[in-house]
């Protein structure tokens, strides 16, 4: 069985990630953080042809991590999220955002505070039996949009409106070019992705053990 000992994989991620992993109180949180970066590094190596130690990261002025482009290399974007039993990553040649959430019972007063008026009214029109699912579809789509946008929560959640059925977003009274998709990964988790219109690769799912086996010979040590 593939090893998933945390310490074994720390040399494959950045120094900053090692420091963040060490600060987590709960082992599962540390593991999600660690394997999130490993997943991103694996995907970027696959898409750029670079070795792991050749990947250099920078941040935009809002703190969003970005891959530093090499000369004559096509721009490539990535985004990470993790919640519950899932760690997810999206990679594209245009800005991309991804969000996964564990679906727990929730007070819809949160929607009244953070959703736009149209979104909140659409939520209340949903049958009670499907309202929680709709809430998490909308929530993950909103999160994926602000992550693709690059401003994060500097862009208030109630300042734009998601059309869940159409996968579109309206901001400052204009429909944006971005397209959004959502998918219920299992009974407890909802996923959404925001990217440019066009053809996108179907998601791949791995168990942690399968992923470890895949990256064992793919990633080289850093530093």
Coordinates of N, CA and C in Angstrom, one line a residue:
X1 N 0.8 -1.2 0.0 CA 0.0 0.0 0.0 C 0.9 1.2 0.0
X2 N 0.5 2.3 -0.8 CA 1.3 3.5 -0.9 C 1.4 4.2 0.5
X3 N 2.5 4.8 0.7 CA 2.7 5.5 2.0 C 2.0 6.8 1.9
X4 N 1.4 7.2 3.0 CA 0.8 8.5 3.1 C 1.3 9.2 4.4
X5 N 2.5 8.9 4.8 CA 3.1 9.6 5.9 C 3.4 11.0 5.6
X6 N 2.9 11.9 6.4 CA 3.0 13.3 6.1 C 4.4 13.8 5.9
X7 N 5.3 13.4 6.8 CA 6.6 13.9 6.8 C 7.4 13.5 5.6
X8 N 7.0 12.3 5.0 CA 7.7 11.8 3.8 C 7.5 12.8 2.6
X9 N 6.3 13.5 2.6 CA 6.0 14.3 1.4 C 6.3 15.8 1.6
X10 N 6.7 16.2 2.8 CA 7.0 17.6 3.0 C 8.1 18.2 2.1
X11 N 9.2 17.4 1.8 CA 10.2 17.9 0.9 C 9.8 18.2 -0.5
X12 N 8.6 17.8 -0.9 CA 8.1 18.0 -2.3 C 7.3 19.3 -2.4
X13 N 7.1 20.0 -1.3 CA 6.3 21.2 -1.4 C 7.1 22.4 -0.9
X14 N 6.6 23.6 -1.0 CA 7.3 24.8 -0.7 C 7.6 25.0 0.8
X15 N 8.5 25.8 1.1 CA 8.8 26.0 2.5 C 7.7 26.7 3.2
X16 N 7.0 27.6 2.5 CA 5.8 28.2 3.1 C 4.7 27.2 3.4
X17 N 4.5 26.2 2.5 CA 3.5 25.2 2.8 C 3.9 24.3 4.0
X18 N 5.2 24.0 4.1 CA 5.7 23.2 5.3 C 5.4 24.0 6.6
X19 N 5.6 25.3 6.6 CA 5.3 26.1 7.8 C 3.8 26.1 8.1
X20 N 3.0 26.2 7.1 CA 1.5 26.2 7.3 C 1.0 24.8 7.8
X21 N 1.6 23.8 7.2 CA 1.2 22.4 7.7 C 1.5 22.2 9.1
X22 N 2.7 22.7 9.5 CA 3.1 22.5 10.9 C 2.2 23.3 11.9
X23 N 1.6 24.3 11.5 CA 0.7 25.1 12.4 C -0.7 24.5 12.6
X24 N -1.1 23.6 11.8 CA -2.4 23.0 11.9 C -2.5 22.2 13.2
X25 N -3.6 22.3 13.9 CA -3.8 21.6 15.2 C -4.3 20.2 14.9
X26 N -5.1 20.0 13.9 CA -5.7 18.7 13.5 C -5.0 18.1 12.3
X27 N -4.6 16.8 12.5 CA -3.9 16.1 11.4 C -4.6 16.1 10.1
X28 N -5.9 16.0 10.1 CA -6.6 16.0 8.8 C -6.5 17.3 8.1
X29 N -6.5 18.4 8.8 CA -6.4 19.7 8.2 C -5.0 19.8 7.6
X30 N -4.0 19.4 8.3 CA -2.6 19.4 7.8 C -2.5 18.6 6.5
X31 N -3.1 17.4 6.5 CA -3.0 16.5 5.4 C -3.7 17.1 4.2
X32 N -4.8 17.7 4.3 CA -5.5 18.3 3.2 C -4.7 19.5 2.6
X33 N -4.1 20.3 3.5 CA -3.2 21.4 3.0 C -2.0 20.9 2.2
X34 N -1.4 19.9 2.8 CA -0.2 19.3 2.1 C -0.5 18.7 0.8
X35 N -1.6 17.8 0.7 CA -1.9 17.2 -0.5 C -2.6 18.1 -1.5
X36 N -3.1 19.2 -1.0 CA -3.6 20.2 -2.0 C -2.4 20.7 -2.8
X37 N -1.3 21.1 -2.2 CA -0.2 21.6 -3.0 C 0.4 20.5 -3.8
X38 N 0.5 19.3 -3.3 CA 1.0 18.2 -4.1 C 0.2 18.0 -5.3
X39 N -1.1 18.0 -5.2 CA -2.0 17.9 -6.3 C -1.8 19.0 -7.4
X40 N -1.7 20.2 -6.9 CA -1.5 21.3 -7.8 C -0.1 21.1 -8.6
X41 N 0.9 20.7 -7.8 CA 2.2 20.6 -8.4 C 2.2 19.4 -9.5
X42 N 1.5 18.4 -9.1 CA 1.4 17.3 -10.1 C 0.7 17.7 -11.4
X43 N -0.4 18.4 -11.2 CA -1.2 18.9 -12.4 C -0.4 19.9 -13.2
X44 N 0.4 20.8 -12.6 CA 1.2 21.8 -13.3 C 2.4 21.1 -14.0
X45 N 3.0 20.1 -13.4 CA 4.1 19.4 -14.0 C 3.5 18.7 -15.3
X46 N 2.3 18.1 -15.2 CA 1.7 17.4 -16.3 C 1.4 18.4 -17.5
X47 N 1.0 19.6 -17.1 CA 0.6 20.5 -18.2 C 1.7 21.4 -18.7
X48 N 2.8 21.5 -18.0 CA 3.9 22.4 -18.5 C 5.1 21.6 -18.9
X49 N 5.2 20.4 -18.5 CA 6.4 19.6 -18.8 C 7.6 19.9 -17.9
X50 N 7.4 20.8 -16.9 CA 8.5 21.2 -16.0 C 8.6 20.1 -14.9
X51 N 9.8 20.1 -14.3 CA 9.9 19.3 -13.1 C 9.4 20.0 -11.9
X52 N 9.1 19.3 -10.8 CA 8.5 19.9 -9.6 C 9.4 21.0 -9.1
X53 N 10.7 20.8 -9.0 CA 11.6 21.8 -8.5 C 11.8 23.0 -9.4
X54 N 11.3 22.9 -10.6 CA 11.3 24.1 -11.5 C 10.1 25.0 -11.4
X55 N 9.1 24.6 -10.6 CA 7.9 25.4 -10.5 C 8.2 26.5 -9.5
X56 N 7.9 27.8 -9.9 CA 8.1 28.9 -9.1 C 6.7 29.7 -9.0
X57 N 6.3 30.0 -7.7 CA 5.0 30.6 -7.5 C 5.2 32.1 -7.1
X58 N 4.2 32.9 -7.5 CA 4.1 34.3 -7.1 C 2.7 34.5 -6.6
X59 N 2.4 35.7 -6.2 CA 1.0 36.0 -5.7 C 0.6 37.3 -6.4
X60 N -0.7 37.4 -6.7 CA -1.2 38.7 -7.2 C -1.4 39.6 -6.0
X61 N -1.8 40.8 -6.2 CA -1.9 41.8 -5.1 C -3.0 41.5 -4.1
X62 N -3.8 40.5 -4.4 CA -4.8 40.0 -3.4 C -4.4 38.7 -2.7
X63 N -3.2 38.3 -3.0 CA -2.7 37.1 -2.4 C -3.0 35.8 -3.1
X64 N -3.6 35.8 -4.3 CA -3.9 34.6 -5.0 C -2.6 34.0 -5.6
X65 N -2.2 32.7 -5.3 CA -1.0 32.1 -5.8 C -1.1 31.9 -7.3
X66 N 0.0 32.2 -8.0 CA 0.0 32.0 -9.5 C 1.4 31.4 -9.8
X67 N 1.4 30.6 -10.9 CA 2.6 30.1 -11.4 C 3.4 31.1 -12.2
X68 N 4.7 31.3 -11.9 CA 5.5 32.2 -12.6 C 5.8 31.6 -14.0
X69 N 5.5 32.4 -15.0 CA 5.7 31.9 -16.4 C 7.1 32.0 -16.8
X70 N 7.6 31.0 -17.5 CA 8.9 31.0 -18.1 C 8.8 31.7 -19.5
X71 N 10.0 32.2 -20.0 CA 10.0 32.9 -21.2 C 9.4 32.0 -22.4
X72 N 8.5 32.7 -23.1 CA 7.9 32.0 -24.3 C 6.9 30.9 -23.9
X73 N 6.6 30.8 -22.6 CA 5.7 29.7 -22.1 C 4.3 30.3 -22.1
X74 N 3.3 29.5 -22.5 CA 1.9 29.9 -22.4 C 1.5 30.1 -20.9
X75 N 0.7 31.1 -20.7 CA 0.2 31.4 -19.3 C -0.7 30.2 -18.9
X76 N -0.5 29.8 -17.7 CA -1.3 28.7 -17.1 C -1.7 29.1 -15.7
X77 N -3.0 28.8 -15.4 CA -3.6 29.2 -14.1 C -4.0 27.9 -13.4
X78 N -4.1 28.0 -12.1 CA -4.5 26.9 -11.3 C -5.3 27.5 -10.0
X79 N -6.0 26.6 -9.4 CA -6.7 27.0 -8.2 C -7.0 25.7 -7.4
X80 N -7.0 25.8 -6.1 CA -7.2 24.7 -5.1 C -8.4 24.9 -4.2
X81 N -8.9 23.8 -3.7 CA -9.9 23.9 -2.6 C -9.9 22.6 -1.9
X82 N -10.3 22.6 -0.6 CA -10.4 21.3 0.1 C -11.4 21.4 1.2
X83 N -12.2 20.4 1.4 CA -13.2 20.3 2.4 C -13.6 18.9 2.7
X84 N -13.8 18.5 3.9 CA -14.2 17.2 4.2 C -13.3 16.2 3.7
X85 N -13.7 15.2 2.9 CA -12.9 14.1 2.4 C -12.3 14.5 1.0
X86 N -12.4 15.7 0.5 CA -12.0 16.0 -0.8 C -10.9 17.1 -0.8
X87 N -9.9 16.9 -1.8 CA -9.0 17.9 -2.1 C -9.1 18.1 -3.7
X88 N -9.3 19.3 -4.2 CA -9.6 19.4 -5.6 C -8.7 20.5 -6.2
X89 N -8.4 20.4 -7.5 CA -7.6 21.4 -8.2 C -8.1 21.5 -9.6
X90 N -8.1 22.8 -10.1 CA -8.4 23.1 -11.5 C -7.2 23.8 -12.2
X91 N -7.0 23.4 -13.4 CA -5.9 24.0 -14.2 C -6.4 24.4 -15.5
X92 N -6.1 25.6 -16.0 CA -6.6 26.0 -17.3 C -5.6 27.1 -17.9
X93 N -5.8 27.4 -19.1 CA -5.0 28.4 -19.8 C -5.6 29.8 -19.7
X94 N -6.7 29.9 -19.0 CA -7.3 31.2 -18.6 C -7.6 31.2 -17.2
X95 N -7.9 32.3 -16.5 CA -8.2 32.3 -15.1 C -9.3 31.3 -14.7
X96 N -9.1 30.5 -13.6 CA -10.0 29.5 -13.2 C -10.1 29.5 -11.7
X97 N -11.3 29.1 -11.2 CA -11.6 29.0 -9.8 C -12.3 27.7 -9.5
X98 N -12.1 27.1 -8.4 CA -12.7 25.9 -8.0 C -13.0 26.0 -6.5
X99 N -14.2 25.4 -6.1 CA -14.5 25.3 -4.7 C -15.3 24.0 -4.4
X100 N -14.9 23.4 -3.3 CA -15.6 22.2 -2.8 C -16.1 22.5 -1.4
X101 N -17.3 22.1 -1.0 CA -17.8 22.3 0.3 C -18.5 21.0 0.8
X102 N -18.2 20.8 2.1 CA -19.0 19.7 2.8 C -20.4 20.2 3.1
X103 N -21.4 19.5 2.7 CA -22.8 20.0 2.9 C -23.3 19.6 4.3
X104 N -23.3 20.6 5.1 CA -23.8 20.4 6.5 C -25.1 21.2 6.7
X105 N -25.9 20.8 7.6 CA -27.2 21.6 7.9 C -26.8 23.1 8.2
X106 N -27.5 24.0 7.6 CA -27.1 25.4 7.7 C -28.3 26.3 7.8
X107 N -28.2 27.4 8.5 CA -29.2 28.4 8.6 C -29.2 29.3 7.3
X108 N -30.4 29.4 6.7 CA -30.4 30.2 5.5 C -30.4 31.7 5.7
X109 N -30.3 32.1 7.0 CA -30.0 33.5 7.3 C -28.6 33.9 6.7
X110 N -27.7 32.9 6.6 CA -26.4 33.2 5.9 C -26.6 33.7 4.5
X111 N -27.6 33.0 3.8 CA -27.8 33.4 2.4 C -28.4 34.8 2.4
X112 N -29.2 35.2 3.3 CA -29.8 36.5 3.4 C -28.7 37.6 3.6
X113 N -27.7 37.2 4.3 CA -26.6 38.1 4.5 C -25.6 38.3 3.4
X114 N -25.3 37.1 2.7 CA -24.2 37.1 1.8 C -24.6 37.0 0.3
X115 N -25.9 36.6 0.0 CA -26.3 36.4 -1.4 C -26.9 37.7 -1.8
X116 N -27.0 37.9 -3.2 CA -27.7 39.0 -3.7 C -29.2 38.8 -3.5
X117 N -30.0 39.9 -3.7 CA -31.4 39.8 -3.5 C -32.1 38.7 -4.4
X118 N -31.7 38.7 -5.7 CA -32.2 37.8 -6.6 C -31.9 36.3 -6.3
X119 N -30.6 36.1 -5.8 CA -30.2 34.8 -5.4 C -31.0 34.3 -4.2
X120 N -31.2 35.2 -3.2 CA -31.9 34.8 -2.0 C -33.3 34.4 -2.3
X121 N -34.0 35.2 -3.2 CA -35.3 34.9 -3.6 C -35.4 33.6 -4.3
X122 N -34.4 33.3 -5.2 CA -34.4 32.1 -5.9 C -34.3 30.9 -5.0
X123 N -33.4 31.1 -4.0 CA -33.3 30.0 -3.0 C -34.6 29.7 -2.2
X124 N -35.3 30.7 -1.9 CA -36.6 30.5 -1.1 C -37.6 29.9 -2.0
X125 N -37.5 30.1 -3.3 CA -38.5 29.4 -4.2 C -38.2 27.9 -4.4
X126 N -37.0 27.5 -4.0 CA -36.7 26.1 -4.1 C -37.6 25.3 -3.1
X127 N -38.0 24.1 -3.5 CA -38.7 23.2 -2.6 C -37.9 22.9 -1.4
X128 N -38.4 22.8 -0.2 CA -37.7 22.6 1.0 C -36.7 21.4 0.9
X129 N -37.2 20.3 0.2 CA -36.4 19.1 0.2 C -35.1 19.3 -0.6
X130 N -35.0 20.3 -1.5 CA -33.8 20.5 -2.3 C -33.1 21.8 -2.0
X131 N -33.6 22.5 -1.0 CA -33.1 23.9 -0.7 C -31.7 23.8 -0.3
X132 N -31.3 22.9 0.6 CA -29.9 22.8 1.0 C -29.0 22.5 -0.1
X133 N -29.3 21.6 -1.0 CA -28.5 21.3 -2.2 C -28.3 22.5 -3.1
X134 N -29.4 23.2 -3.3 CA -29.4 24.4 -4.1 C -28.5 25.5 -3.4
X135 N -28.6 25.6 -2.1 CA -27.7 26.6 -1.4 C -26.3 26.3 -1.7
X136 N -25.9 25.0 -1.5 CA -24.4 24.7 -1.7 C -24.0 24.8 -3.1
X137 N -24.9 24.5 -4.1 CA -24.6 24.7 -5.5 C -24.3 26.2 -5.7
X138 N -25.1 27.1 -5.2 CA -24.9 28.5 -5.4 C -23.7 29.0 -4.6
X139 N -23.5 28.5 -3.4 CA -22.4 29.0 -2.6 C -21.1 28.6 -3.3
X140 N -20.9 27.4 -3.7 CA -19.7 26.9 -4.4 C -19.4 27.7 -5.7
X141 N -20.5 27.9 -6.4 CA -20.4 28.7 -7.7 C -19.9 30.1 -7.4
X142 N -20.4 30.7 -6.4 CA -20.0 32.1 -6.0 C -18.5 32.1 -5.6
X143 N -18.2 31.1 -4.8 CA -16.8 31.0 -4.3 C -15.8 30.8 -5.5
X144 N -16.2 29.9 -6.4 CA -15.4 29.7 -7.6 C -15.2 30.9 -8.5
X145 N -16.3 31.7 -8.6 CA -16.2 32.9 -9.4 C -15.2 33.9 -8.8
X146 N -15.3 34.2 -7.5 CA -14.4 35.2 -6.9 C -12.9 34.7 -6.9
X147 N -12.8 33.4 -6.9 CA -11.4 32.8 -7.0 C -10.9 32.9 -8.4
X148 N -11.7 32.7 -9.4 CA -11.3 32.9 -10.8 C -11.0 34.4 -11.0
X149 N -11.8 35.2 -10.5 CA -11.7 36.7 -10.7 C -10.3 37.2 -10.1
X150 N -9.9 36.5 -9.0 CA -8.6 36.8 -8.5 C -8.6 37.8 -7.3
X151 N -9.8 38.4 -7.0 CA -9.8 39.3 -5.9 C -10.3 38.7 -4.6
X152 N -10.8 37.4 -4.7 CA -11.2 36.8 -3.5 C -12.3 37.5 -2.8
X153 N -12.3 37.6 -1.5 CA -13.4 38.2 -0.8 C -13.3 39.8 -0.8
X154 N -12.3 40.3 -1.5 CA -12.3 41.7 -1.8 C -13.5 42.1 -2.7
X155 N -14.0 41.1 -3.4 CA -15.2 41.2 -4.2 C -16.4 40.7 -3.4
X156 N -17.2 41.5 -2.7 CA -18.3 41.0 -1.8 C -19.2 40.1 -2.5
X157 N -19.6 39.1 -1.8 CA -20.5 38.0 -2.4 C -21.8 38.5 -2.8
X158 N -22.3 39.6 -2.2 CA -23.7 40.1 -2.6 C -23.6 41.1 -3.7
X159 N -22.5 41.3 -4.3 CA -22.3 42.3 -5.4 C -22.4 41.7 -6.8
X160 N -22.7 40.4 -6.9 CA -22.9 39.8 -8.2 C -23.9 38.7 -8.0
X161 N -24.5 38.3 -9.1 CA -25.6 37.3 -9.0 C -25.3 36.1 -10.0
X162 N -25.5 34.9 -9.4 CA -25.3 33.7 -10.2 C -26.6 33.2 -10.7
X163 N -26.7 32.8 -11.9 CA -27.8 32.1 -12.5 C -27.4 30.6 -12.5
X164 N -27.9 29.9 -11.5 CA -27.5 28.5 -11.3 C -27.8 27.7 -12.5
X165 N -29.0 27.8 -13.0 CA -29.4 26.9 -14.1 C -28.6 27.2 -15.4
X166 N -28.3 28.4 -15.7 CA -27.5 28.8 -16.9 C -26.0 28.8 -16.7
X167 N -25.6 28.7 -15.4 CA -24.1 28.7 -15.2 C -23.5 30.1 -15.6
X168 N -24.2 31.1 -15.3 CA -23.7 32.5 -15.7 C -23.7 33.4 -14.5
X169 N -22.9 34.5 -14.6 CA -22.8 35.4 -13.5 C -23.0 36.8 -14.0
X170 N -23.8 37.6 -13.3 CA -24.0 39.0 -13.6 C -23.3 39.9 -12.6
X171 N -22.5 40.8 -13.1 CA -21.8 41.7 -12.2 C -21.9 43.1 -12.7
X172 N -22.3 44.0 -11.9 CA -22.5 45.4 -12.3 C -23.4 45.5 -13.5
X173 N -24.5 44.7 -13.4 CA -25.6 44.7 -14.4 C -25.1 44.2 -15.8
X174 N -24.0 43.5 -15.8 CA -23.6 43.0 -17.1 C -23.3 41.5 -16.9
X175 N -23.6 40.7 -17.9 CA -23.3 39.2 -17.9 C -21.8 39.1 -18.2
X176 N -21.1 38.3 -17.3 CA -19.7 38.1 -17.5 C -19.4 36.9 -18.5
X177 N -18.2 36.9 -19.0 CA -17.8 35.9 -20.0 C -17.6 34.5 -19.3
X178 N -17.4 34.5 -18.0 CA -17.2 33.2 -17.3 C -18.4 32.3 -17.4
X179 N -18.1 31.0 -17.4 CA -19.1 29.9 -17.3 C -18.8 29.1 -16.0
X180 N -19.9 28.7 -15.3 CA -19.8 28.0 -14.1 C -20.5 26.6 -14.2
X181 N -19.9 25.6 -13.5 CA -20.5 24.3 -13.5 C -20.5 23.9 -12.0
X182 N -21.5 23.1 -11.6 CA -21.5 22.5 -10.3 C -21.8 21.0 -10.4
X183 N -21.3 20.3 -9.4 CA -21.5 18.8 -9.4 C -21.5 18.3 -8.0
X184 N -22.4 17.5 -7.7 CA -22.4 16.9 -6.3 C -21.5 15.6 -6.4
X185 N -20.4 15.7 -5.7 CA -19.4 14.7 -5.8 C -19.8 13.4 -5.1
X186 N -20.5 13.5 -4.0 CA -21.1 12.4 -3.3 C -22.3 13.0 -2.4
X187 N -22.8 12.2 -1.5 CA -23.9 12.7 -0.7 C -23.6 13.8 0.2
X188 N -22.3 14.1 0.4 CA -21.9 15.1 1.4 C -21.1 16.3 0.9
X189 N -20.8 16.3 -0.4 CA -19.9 17.3 -0.9 C -20.4 17.8 -2.3
X190 N -20.3 19.2 -2.4 CA -20.6 19.9 -3.6 C -19.4 20.6 -4.2
X191 N -19.2 20.5 -5.5 CA -18.1 21.1 -6.2 C -18.6 22.1 -7.3
X192 N -17.9 23.2 -7.5 CA -18.2 24.1 -8.6 C -16.9 24.6 -9.2
X193 N -16.9 24.9 -10.5 CA -15.7 25.4 -11.2 C -16.2 26.6 -12.0
X194 N -15.3 27.6 -12.1 CA -15.6 28.8 -12.9 C -14.4 28.9 -13.9
X195 N -14.7 29.0 -15.2 CA -13.6 29.0 -16.2 C -14.2 29.8 -17.4
X196 N -13.4 30.0 -18.4 CA -13.8 30.6 -19.6 C -14.7 29.7 -20.4
X197 N -15.5 30.2 -21.3 CA -16.3 29.3 -22.1 C -15.4 28.4 -23.0
X198 N -15.9 27.3 -23.4 CA -15.1 26.4 -24.3 C -15.1 25.0 -23.8
X199 N -14.2 24.2 -24.4 CA -14.1 22.8 -24.1 C -13.1 22.6 -22.9
X200 N -13.6 21.8 -21.9 CA -12.7 21.6 -20.8 C -12.6 20.1 -20.5
X201 N -11.5 19.7 -20.0 CA -11.3 18.3 -19.7 C -12.2 17.8 -18.6
X202 N -12.7 16.6 -18.7 CA -13.5 16.0 -17.7 C -12.7 15.8 -16.4
X203 N -13.3 16.0 -15.3 CA -12.6 15.8 -14.0 C -12.1 14.4 -13.8
X204 N -11.0 14.2 -13.2 CA -10.5 12.9 -12.8 C -10.5 12.8 -11.3
X205 N -10.9 11.7 -10.8 CA -11.0 11.4 -9.4 C -10.0 10.3 -9.0
X206 N -9.3 10.6 -7.8 CA -8.4 9.6 -7.3 C -8.6 9.4 -5.8
X207 N -8.4 8.2 -5.3 CA -8.3 8.0 -3.9 C -6.9 8.6 -3.5
X208 N -6.7 8.8 -2.2 CA -5.4 9.3 -1.7 C -4.3 8.3 -2.0
X209 N -4.5 7.0 -1.8 CA -3.5 6.0 -2.1 C -3.2 5.9 -3.5
X210 N -4.2 6.0 -4.4 CA -3.9 6.0 -5.9 C -3.1 7.2 -6.3
X211 N -3.4 8.4 -5.7 CA -2.7 9.6 -6.0 C -1.3 9.5 -5.6
X212 N -1.0 9.0 -4.4 CA 0.4 8.8 -4.0 C 1.2 7.9 -4.9
X213 N 0.5 6.8 -5.4 CA 1.2 6.0 -6.3 C 1.5 6.7 -7.6
X214 N 0.6 7.5 -8.0 CA 0.8 8.3 -9.3 C 2.0 9.2 -9.2
X215 N 2.1 9.9 -8.1 CA 3.1 11.0 -8.0 C 4.5 10.5 -7.5
X216 N 4.6 9.3 -7.0 CA 5.8 8.8 -6.4 C 7.0 9.0 -7.4
X217 N 6.8 8.7 -8.7 CA 7.9 8.8 -9.6 C 7.8 10.1 -10.5
X218 N 6.8 10.9 -10.2 CA 6.6 12.1 -11.0 C 7.3 13.4 -10.4
X219 N 7.1 13.5 -9.1 CA 7.6 14.8 -8.5 C 9.0 14.6 -7.9
X220 N 9.9 15.6 -8.2 CA 11.2 15.6 -7.7 C 11.3 16.5 -6.4
X221 N 12.3 16.3 -5.6 CA 12.4 17.1 -4.4 C 12.7 18.5 -4.7
X222 N 12.3 19.4 -3.8 CA 12.5 20.8 -3.9 C 13.7 21.2 -3.0
X223 N 14.6 22.0 -3.6 CA 15.7 22.5 -2.8 C 16.8 21.5 -2.6

